[in-house]
Coordinates of C-alpha atoms and ligand atoms in Angstrom, one line a residue:
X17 CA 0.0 0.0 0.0
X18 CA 1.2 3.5 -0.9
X19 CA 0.4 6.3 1.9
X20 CA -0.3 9.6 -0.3
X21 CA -0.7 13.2 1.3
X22 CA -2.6 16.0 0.3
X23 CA -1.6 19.5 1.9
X24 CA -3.8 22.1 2.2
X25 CA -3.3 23.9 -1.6
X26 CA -4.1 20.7 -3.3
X27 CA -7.4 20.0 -1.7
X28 CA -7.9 24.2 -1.5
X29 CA -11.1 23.9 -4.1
X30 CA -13.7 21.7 -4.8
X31 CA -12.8 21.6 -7.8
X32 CA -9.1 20.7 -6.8
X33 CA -10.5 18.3 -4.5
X34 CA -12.3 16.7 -7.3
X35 CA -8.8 16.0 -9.4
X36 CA -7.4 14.6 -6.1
X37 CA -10.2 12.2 -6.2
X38 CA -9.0 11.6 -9.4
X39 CA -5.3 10.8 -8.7
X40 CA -6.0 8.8 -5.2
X41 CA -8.2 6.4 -7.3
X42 CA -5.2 4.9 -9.7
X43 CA -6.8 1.3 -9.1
X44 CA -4.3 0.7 -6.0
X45 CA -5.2 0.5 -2.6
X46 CA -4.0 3.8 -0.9
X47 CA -3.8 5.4 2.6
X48 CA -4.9 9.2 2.3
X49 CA -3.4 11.5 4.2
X50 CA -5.4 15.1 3.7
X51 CA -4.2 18.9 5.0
X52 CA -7.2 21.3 6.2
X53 CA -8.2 23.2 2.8
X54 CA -5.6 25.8 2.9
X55 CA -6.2 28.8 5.0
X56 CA -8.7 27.2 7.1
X57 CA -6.0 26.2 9.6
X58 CA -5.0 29.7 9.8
X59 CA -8.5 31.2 10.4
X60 CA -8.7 28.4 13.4
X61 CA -5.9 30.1 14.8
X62 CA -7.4 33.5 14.2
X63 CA -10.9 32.0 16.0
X64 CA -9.0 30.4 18.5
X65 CA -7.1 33.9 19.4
X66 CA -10.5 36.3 19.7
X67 CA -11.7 33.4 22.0
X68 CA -8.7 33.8 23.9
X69 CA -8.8 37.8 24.3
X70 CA -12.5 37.5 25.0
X71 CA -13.8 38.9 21.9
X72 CA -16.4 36.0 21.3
X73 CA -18.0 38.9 18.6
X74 CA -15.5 38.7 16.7
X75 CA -14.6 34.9 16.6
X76 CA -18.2 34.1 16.1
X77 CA -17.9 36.7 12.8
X78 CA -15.4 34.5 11.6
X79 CA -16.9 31.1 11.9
X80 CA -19.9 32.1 10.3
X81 CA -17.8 33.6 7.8
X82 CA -16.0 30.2 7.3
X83 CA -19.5 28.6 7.8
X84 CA -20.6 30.4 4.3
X85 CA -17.4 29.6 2.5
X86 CA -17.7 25.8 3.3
X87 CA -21.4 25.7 2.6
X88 CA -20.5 27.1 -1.0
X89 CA -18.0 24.0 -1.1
X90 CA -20.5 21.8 -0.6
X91 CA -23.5 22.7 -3.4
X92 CA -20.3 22.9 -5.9
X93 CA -18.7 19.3 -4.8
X94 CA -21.6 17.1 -4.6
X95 CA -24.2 16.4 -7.2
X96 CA -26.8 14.5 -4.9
X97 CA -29.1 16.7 -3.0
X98 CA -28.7 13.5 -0.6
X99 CA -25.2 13.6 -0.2
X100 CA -25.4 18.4 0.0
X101 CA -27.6 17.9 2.8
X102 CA -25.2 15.0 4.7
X103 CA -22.4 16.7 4.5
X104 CA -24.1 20.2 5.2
X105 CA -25.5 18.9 8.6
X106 CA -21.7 17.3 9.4
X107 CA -20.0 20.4 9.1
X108 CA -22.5 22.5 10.9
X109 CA -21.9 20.3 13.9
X110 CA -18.4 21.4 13.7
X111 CA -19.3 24.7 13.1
X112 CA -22.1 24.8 15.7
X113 CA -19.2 23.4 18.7
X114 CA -16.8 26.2 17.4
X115 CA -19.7 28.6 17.9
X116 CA -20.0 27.3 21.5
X117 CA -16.5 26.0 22.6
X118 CA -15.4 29.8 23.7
X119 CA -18.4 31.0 24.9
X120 CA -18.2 33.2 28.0
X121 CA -14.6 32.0 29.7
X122 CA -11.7 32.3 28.8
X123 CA -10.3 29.3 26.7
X124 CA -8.2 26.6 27.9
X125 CA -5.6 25.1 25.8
X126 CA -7.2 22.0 25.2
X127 CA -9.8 24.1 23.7
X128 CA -7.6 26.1 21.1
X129 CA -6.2 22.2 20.0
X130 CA -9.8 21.6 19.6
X131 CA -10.5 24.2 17.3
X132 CA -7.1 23.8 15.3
X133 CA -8.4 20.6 14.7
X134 CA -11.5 21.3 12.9
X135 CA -9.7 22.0 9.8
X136 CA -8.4 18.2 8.9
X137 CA -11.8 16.8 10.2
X138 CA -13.4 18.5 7.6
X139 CA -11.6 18.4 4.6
X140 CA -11.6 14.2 5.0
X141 CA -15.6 13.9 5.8
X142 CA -16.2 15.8 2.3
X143 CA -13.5 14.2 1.0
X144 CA -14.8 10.9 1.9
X145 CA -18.2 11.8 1.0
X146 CA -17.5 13.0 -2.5
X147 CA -15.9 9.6 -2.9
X148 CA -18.8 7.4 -1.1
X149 CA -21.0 9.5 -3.8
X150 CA -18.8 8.7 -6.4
X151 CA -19.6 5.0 -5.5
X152 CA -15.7 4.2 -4.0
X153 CA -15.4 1.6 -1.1
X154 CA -13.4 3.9 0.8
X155 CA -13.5 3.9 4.8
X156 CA -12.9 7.4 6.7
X157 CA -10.0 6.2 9.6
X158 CA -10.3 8.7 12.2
X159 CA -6.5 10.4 13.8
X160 CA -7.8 10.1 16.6
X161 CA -7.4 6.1 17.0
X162 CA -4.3 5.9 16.3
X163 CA -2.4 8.8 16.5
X164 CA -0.6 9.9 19.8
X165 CA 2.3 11.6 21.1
X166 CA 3.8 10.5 24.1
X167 CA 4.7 12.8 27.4
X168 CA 7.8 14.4 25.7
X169 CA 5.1 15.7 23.1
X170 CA 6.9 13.1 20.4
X171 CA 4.9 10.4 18.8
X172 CA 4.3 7.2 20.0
X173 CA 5.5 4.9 17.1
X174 CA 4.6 1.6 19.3
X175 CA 1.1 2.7 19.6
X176 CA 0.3 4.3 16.0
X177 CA 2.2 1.1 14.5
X178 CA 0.2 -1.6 17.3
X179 CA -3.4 0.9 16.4
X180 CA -2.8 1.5 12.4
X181 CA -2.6 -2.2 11.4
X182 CA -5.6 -4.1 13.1
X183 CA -7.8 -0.6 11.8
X184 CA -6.3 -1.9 8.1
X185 CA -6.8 -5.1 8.0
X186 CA -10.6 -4.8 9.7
X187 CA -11.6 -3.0 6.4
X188 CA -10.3 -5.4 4.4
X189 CA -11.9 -4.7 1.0
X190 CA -11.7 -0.9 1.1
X191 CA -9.6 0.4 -2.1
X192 CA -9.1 3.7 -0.2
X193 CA -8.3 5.1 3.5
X194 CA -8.6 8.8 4.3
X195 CA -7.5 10.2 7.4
X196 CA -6.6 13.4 8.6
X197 CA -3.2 14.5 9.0
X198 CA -1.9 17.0 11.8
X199 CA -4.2 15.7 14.5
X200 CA -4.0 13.6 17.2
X201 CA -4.8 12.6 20.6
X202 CA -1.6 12.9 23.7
X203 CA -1.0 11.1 27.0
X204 CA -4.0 12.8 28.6
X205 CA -6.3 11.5 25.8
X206 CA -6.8 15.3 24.6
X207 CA -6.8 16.6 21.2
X208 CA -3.7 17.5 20.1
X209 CA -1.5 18.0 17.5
X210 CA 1.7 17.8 15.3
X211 CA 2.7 21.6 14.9
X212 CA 2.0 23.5 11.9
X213 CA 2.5 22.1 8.7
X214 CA 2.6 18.5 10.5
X215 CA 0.4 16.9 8.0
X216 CA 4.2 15.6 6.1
X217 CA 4.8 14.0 9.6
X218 CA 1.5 11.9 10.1
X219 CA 1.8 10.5 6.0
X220 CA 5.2 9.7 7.4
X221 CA 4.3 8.1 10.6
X222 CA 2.0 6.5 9.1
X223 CA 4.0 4.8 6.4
X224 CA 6.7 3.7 8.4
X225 CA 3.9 1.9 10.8
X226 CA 2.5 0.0 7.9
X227 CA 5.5 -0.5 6.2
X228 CA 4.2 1.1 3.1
X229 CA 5.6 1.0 -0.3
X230 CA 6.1 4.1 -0.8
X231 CA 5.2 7.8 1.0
X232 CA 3.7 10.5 -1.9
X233 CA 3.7 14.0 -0.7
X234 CA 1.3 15.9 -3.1
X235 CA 1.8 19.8 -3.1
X236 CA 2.0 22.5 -5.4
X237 CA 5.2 22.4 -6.8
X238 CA 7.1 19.9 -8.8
X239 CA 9.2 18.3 -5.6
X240 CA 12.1 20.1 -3.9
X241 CA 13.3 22.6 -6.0
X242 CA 17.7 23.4 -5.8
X243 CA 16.3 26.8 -4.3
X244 CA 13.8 28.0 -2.7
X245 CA 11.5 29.6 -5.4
X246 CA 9.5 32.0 -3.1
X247 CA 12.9 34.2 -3.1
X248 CA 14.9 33.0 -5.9
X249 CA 14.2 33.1 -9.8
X250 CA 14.6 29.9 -12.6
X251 CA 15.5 27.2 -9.7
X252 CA 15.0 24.0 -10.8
X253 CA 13.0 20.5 -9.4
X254 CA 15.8 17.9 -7.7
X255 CA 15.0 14.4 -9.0
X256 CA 16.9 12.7 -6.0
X257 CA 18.0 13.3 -2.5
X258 CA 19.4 11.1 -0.1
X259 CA 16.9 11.3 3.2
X260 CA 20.0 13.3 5.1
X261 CA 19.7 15.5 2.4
X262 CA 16.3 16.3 2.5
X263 CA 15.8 16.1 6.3
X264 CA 18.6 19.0 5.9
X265 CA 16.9 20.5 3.6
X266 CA 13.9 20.5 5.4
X267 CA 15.3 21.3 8.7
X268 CA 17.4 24.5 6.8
X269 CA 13.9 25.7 6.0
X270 CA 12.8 24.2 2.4
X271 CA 9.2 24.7 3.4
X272 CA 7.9 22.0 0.7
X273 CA 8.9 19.2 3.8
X274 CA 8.2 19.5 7.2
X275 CA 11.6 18.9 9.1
X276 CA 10.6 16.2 11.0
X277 CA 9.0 14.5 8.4
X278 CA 12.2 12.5 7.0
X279 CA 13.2 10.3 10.1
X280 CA 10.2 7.8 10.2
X281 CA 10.4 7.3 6.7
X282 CA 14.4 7.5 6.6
X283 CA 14.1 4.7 9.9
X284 CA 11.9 2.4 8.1
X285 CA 13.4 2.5 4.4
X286 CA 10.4 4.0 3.0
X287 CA 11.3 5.9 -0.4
X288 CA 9.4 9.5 0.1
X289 CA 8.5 10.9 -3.1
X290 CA 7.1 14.7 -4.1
X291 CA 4.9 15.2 -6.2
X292 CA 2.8 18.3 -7.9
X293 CA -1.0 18.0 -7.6
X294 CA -1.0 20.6 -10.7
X295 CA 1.2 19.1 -12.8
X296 CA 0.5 15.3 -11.7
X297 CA 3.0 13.6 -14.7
X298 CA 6.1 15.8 -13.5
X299 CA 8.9 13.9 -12.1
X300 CA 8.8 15.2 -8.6
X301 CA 11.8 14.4 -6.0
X302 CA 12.4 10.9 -4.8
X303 CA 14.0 10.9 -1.5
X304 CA 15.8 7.4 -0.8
X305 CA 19.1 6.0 0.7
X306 CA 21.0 6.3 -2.5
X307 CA 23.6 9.1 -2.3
X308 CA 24.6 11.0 -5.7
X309 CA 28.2 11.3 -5.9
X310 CA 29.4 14.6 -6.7
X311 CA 26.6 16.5 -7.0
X312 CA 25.8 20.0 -4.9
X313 CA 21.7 19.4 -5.3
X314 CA 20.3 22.4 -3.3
X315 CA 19.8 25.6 -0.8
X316 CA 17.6 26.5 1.9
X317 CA 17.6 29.1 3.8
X318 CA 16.1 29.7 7.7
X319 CA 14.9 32.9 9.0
X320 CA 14.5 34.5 12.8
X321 CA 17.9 33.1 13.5
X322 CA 20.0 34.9 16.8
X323 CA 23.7 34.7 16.8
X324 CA 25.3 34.8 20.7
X325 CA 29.0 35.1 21.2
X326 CA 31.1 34.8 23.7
X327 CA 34.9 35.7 24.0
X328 CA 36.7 34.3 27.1
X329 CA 40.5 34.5 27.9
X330 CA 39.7 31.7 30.0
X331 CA 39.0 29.4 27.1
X332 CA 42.4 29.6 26.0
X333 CA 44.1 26.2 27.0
X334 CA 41.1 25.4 29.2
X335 CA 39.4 22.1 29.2
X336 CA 35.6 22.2 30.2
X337 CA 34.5 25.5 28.9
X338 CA 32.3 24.4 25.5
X339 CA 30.6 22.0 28.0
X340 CA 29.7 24.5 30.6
X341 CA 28.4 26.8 28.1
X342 CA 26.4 24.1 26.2
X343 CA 25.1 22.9 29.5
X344 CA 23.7 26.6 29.7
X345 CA 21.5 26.1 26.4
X346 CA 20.5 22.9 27.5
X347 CA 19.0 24.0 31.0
X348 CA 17.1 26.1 29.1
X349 CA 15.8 23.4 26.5
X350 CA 17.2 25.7 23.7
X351 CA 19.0 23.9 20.8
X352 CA 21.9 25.5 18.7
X353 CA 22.3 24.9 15.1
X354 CA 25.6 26.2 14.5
X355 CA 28.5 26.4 16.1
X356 CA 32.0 28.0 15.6
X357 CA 35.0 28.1 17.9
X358 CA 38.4 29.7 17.8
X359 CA 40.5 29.8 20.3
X360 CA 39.5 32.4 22.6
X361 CA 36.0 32.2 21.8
X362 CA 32.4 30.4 20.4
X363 CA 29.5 32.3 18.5
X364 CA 26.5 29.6 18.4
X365 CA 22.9 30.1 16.5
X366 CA 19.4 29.3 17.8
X367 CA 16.1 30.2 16.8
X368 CA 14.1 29.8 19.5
X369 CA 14.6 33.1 21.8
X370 CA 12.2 32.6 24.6
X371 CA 14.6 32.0 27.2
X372 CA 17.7 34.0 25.6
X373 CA 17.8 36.5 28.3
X374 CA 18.3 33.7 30.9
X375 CA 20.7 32.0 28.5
X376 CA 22.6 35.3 28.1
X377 CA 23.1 36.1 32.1
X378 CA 23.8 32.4 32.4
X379 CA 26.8 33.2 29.9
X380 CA 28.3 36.4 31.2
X381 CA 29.9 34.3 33.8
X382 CA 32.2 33.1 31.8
X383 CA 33.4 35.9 28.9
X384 CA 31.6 38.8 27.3
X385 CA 28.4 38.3 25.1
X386 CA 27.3 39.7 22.3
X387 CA 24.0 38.6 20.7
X388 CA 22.8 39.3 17.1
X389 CA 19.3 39.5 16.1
X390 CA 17.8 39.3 12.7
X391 CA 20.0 36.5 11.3
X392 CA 19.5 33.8 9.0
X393 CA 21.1 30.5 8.9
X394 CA 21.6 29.8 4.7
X395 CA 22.4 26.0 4.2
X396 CA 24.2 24.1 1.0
X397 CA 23.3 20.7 0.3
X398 CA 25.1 18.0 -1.3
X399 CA 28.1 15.7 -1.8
X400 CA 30.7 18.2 -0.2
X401 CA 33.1 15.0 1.1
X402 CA 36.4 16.6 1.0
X403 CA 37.5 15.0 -1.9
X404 CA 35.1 16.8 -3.8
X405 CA 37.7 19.2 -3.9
X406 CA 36.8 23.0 -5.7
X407 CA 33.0 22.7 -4.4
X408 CA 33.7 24.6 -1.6
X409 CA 35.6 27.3 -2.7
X410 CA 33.2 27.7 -6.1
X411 CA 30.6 28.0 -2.9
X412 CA 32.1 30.5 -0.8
X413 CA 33.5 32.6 -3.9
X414 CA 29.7 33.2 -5.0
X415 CA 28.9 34.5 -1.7
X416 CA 32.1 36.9 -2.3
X417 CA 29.8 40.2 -2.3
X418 CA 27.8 39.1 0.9
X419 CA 29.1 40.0 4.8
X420 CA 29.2 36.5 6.4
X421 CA 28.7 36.1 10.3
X422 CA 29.6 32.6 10.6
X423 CA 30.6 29.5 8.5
X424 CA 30.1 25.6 9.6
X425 CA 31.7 22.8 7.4
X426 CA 32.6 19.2 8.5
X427 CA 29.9 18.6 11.2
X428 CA 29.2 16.3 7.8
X429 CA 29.4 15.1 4.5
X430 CA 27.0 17.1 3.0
X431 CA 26.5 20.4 4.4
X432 CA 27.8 24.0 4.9
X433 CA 26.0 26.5 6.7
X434 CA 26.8 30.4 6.8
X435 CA 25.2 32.4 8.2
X436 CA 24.3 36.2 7.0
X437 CA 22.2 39.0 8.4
X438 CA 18.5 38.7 6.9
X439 CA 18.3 42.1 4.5
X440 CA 21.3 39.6 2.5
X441 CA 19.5 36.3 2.4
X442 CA 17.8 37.1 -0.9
X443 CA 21.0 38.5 -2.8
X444 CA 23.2 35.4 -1.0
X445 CA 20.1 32.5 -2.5
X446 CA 20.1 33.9 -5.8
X447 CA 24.1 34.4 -5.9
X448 CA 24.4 30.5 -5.0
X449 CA 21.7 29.8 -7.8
X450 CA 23.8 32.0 -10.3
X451 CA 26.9 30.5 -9.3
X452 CA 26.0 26.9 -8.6
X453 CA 23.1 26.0 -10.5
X454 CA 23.0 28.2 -13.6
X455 CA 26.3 28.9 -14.1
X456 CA 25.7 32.2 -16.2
X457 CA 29.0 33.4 -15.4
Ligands
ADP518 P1 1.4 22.0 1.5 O1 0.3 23.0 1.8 O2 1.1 21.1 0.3 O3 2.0 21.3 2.6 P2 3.6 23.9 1.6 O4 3.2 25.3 1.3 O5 3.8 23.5 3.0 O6 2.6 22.9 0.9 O7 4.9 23.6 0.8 C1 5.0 23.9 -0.6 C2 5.7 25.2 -0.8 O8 7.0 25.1 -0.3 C3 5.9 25.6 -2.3 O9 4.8 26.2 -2.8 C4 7.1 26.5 -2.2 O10 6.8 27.9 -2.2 C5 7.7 26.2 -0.9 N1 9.2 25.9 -1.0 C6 10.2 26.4 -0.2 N2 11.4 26.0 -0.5 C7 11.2 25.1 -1.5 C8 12.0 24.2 -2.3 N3 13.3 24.2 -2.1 N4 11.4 23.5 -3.2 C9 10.1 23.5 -3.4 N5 9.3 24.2 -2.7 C10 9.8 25.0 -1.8
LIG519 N1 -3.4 22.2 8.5 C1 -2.2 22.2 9.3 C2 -1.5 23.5 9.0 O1 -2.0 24.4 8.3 C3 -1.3 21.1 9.0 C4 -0.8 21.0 7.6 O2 -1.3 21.6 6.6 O3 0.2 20.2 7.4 O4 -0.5 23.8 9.7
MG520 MG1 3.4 21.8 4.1

């Protein structure tokens, strides 16, 4: 069984809903994985905030206004009046609980998870009810039974692999499973859920707990392109990454993957492959365990970066230091990306900030700080073993008209990492593309 995912452009439309129907019925049995139709997600969030400032006007403006939109989705999707009024009444009990859920109090957390959650639950009822209509044996698998993340908010692969299988096999002639990406239950048997954009993470998830053949994210672009084309003109599609590769990639902010989404897939040697919802015959990206020797195959860059320095006399000849000042960022669960040393001192990145003032009084014990806002960690991916030799240098001389902060090379085989203030990001991308990729110079 393949394990295909939808995100949230793709099944955007009814009408675009209607040619995903088309491609998830390619006379194999599939596993459906489906986004929330795009923006929904993001007006949950919006609902979920007036709630939470105690402006129920306002949120109830919204779901109404979402109630409208959704309504209109349904007279233009279905062709039964049957099947209108079904799916009409399902989605107006979601819409009638978000109407209630913030009602006079202010809203708990399990509540904003609730409403988040609306969006996945549904795109797969219509979804599944265009296809029951369109006379498919498909069966709607709710998240919710086998979905969950453990105490350390990470998922519980034991329990999605032990729930998934039995679910499978009870619905043994169904030619298609839909379910609903993002959402899940956690320890406390509350809704929950995988972070934005998580819906990569539950087809992945998934497909390593069933051992699927193969894990299809559907999206709007021909698969991981060697730059990222929201900032950067003529980049080009990747045919093949090695998983490190991609969860690089990913992680260094190619928004097409969610970072996390690699390691299931990567753990249980199941190929990932990207594919384009509008352009359904395109090659896409297939992400596997084969490494392309000497190839540099992409950039990514990731935003909101700080930089934090510290210069200490006392790290000249002395043992210890790095570990004290990594045991700071790690008292205060904060993770560094990069890291360079020289003798008398270590600049690290992060880019989560909430605890940077502790981090920073923490480190003025032991040399003087200096933090940088505003920074962006830009990331080159590819064969860069050292005997590759020129591919770094014909990197670093196409950043020669950009102020660099830091540089990382070596932590592997197939990264370097600089890092530049953000007002240079763009120039540095569409340098590296010049240089790298379309060599018109
Ligand atoms: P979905 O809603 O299907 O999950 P996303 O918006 O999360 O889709 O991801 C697809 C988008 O990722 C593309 O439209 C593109 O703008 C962006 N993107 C960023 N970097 C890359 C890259 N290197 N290759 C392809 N797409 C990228
Ligand atoms: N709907 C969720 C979001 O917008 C999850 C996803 O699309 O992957 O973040
Ligand atoms: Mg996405």
């Amino acid at each position: 069984m393949k394990v295909l995912k939808f995100g949230g452009t793709s099944v955007g439309s009814p009408q675009r809903m209607k040619e995903v129907a088309h491609l998830i019925l390619n006379g194999e049995k599939n596993l459906v994985v489906l986004s929330a139709m795009s923006g929904t997600t993001n007006s949950l969030v919006e609902i979920a905030d007036y709630y939470s400032k105690g402006n129920t006007e306002s949120a109830k403006i919204l779901i109404n206004r979402l109630r409208t939109k959704y309504h209109k989705h349904v007279e233009e999707l279905y062709s039964t009046d049957s099947m209108k009024q079904a799916t009409r009444q399902l989605l107006d009990e979601i819409f009638n609980r978000l109407l209630t859920i913030g009602n006079n109090k202010s809203l708990t957390v399990d509540e904003e998870k609730e409403i988040l959650s609306k969006g996945e639950l549904m795109s797969t009822n219509m979804m599944t009810n265009y296809l029951q209509e369109q006379g498919v044996k498909v069966t709607l698998l709710s998240a919710f039974d086998f979905m969950r993340i453990d105490q350390n908010r990470e998922p519980d692969t034991k329990f999605i692999h032990d729930s998934i299988r039995p679910l499978l096999k009870e619905h043994a002639d169904t030619q298609i499973f839909i379910t609903q990406g993002f959402i899940c239950l956690n320890m406390e048997g509350h809704i929950d859920n995988l972070q934005r954009g998580g819906s990569d993470y539950t087809a992945s998830l998934i497909g390593a707990a069933i051992q699927a053949e193969e894990i299809q994210i559907w999206t709007d672009i021909d698969g991981m392109h060697n730059n990222d084309p929201r900032f950067v003109e003529h980049t080009q599609p990747v045919h093949q990454l090695h998983f490190e590769e991609a969860a690089e990639l990913a992680y260094f902010g190619a928004k097409i993957l969610h970072p996390t989404c690699v390691q299931p897939a990567k753990f249980a040697g199941v190929p990932v492959r990207l594919l384009n919802t509008m352009d359904p015959k395109a090659e896409g990206t297939m992400i596997n365990n084969h490494s392309e020797e000497g190839k540099i195959k992409a950039v990514a860059a990731k935003d909101n970066i700080t930089v934090i320095k510290i210069v200490s006399s006392r790290m000249l000849l002395a043992t210890g230091f790095l570990r004290k000042v990594f045991e700071i960022f790690e008292q205060y669960h904060t993770s560094i990306d990069v890291v360079t040393t020289s003798e008398v001192g270590v600049s690290m990145s992060i880019d989560n900030d909430a605890y940077l003032a502790n981090i920073v009084e923490e480190l003025k014990k032991y040399g003087i700080v200096e933090v940088e806002k505003d920074m962006c960690i830009v990331c080159v991916v590819g064969d860069l073993r050292p005997c590759n030799k020129g591919f770094i240098s014909a990197i670093t001389n196409s950043l020669q008209d950009i102020s660099i902060r830091m540089v990382s090379y070596g932590g592997s085989n197939h990264n370097i990492s600089f890092i530049v203030h953000k007002d240079d990001k763009q120039q540095a991308l569409q340098a590296l593309s010049n240089h790298i990729f379309n060599q018109d110079n």
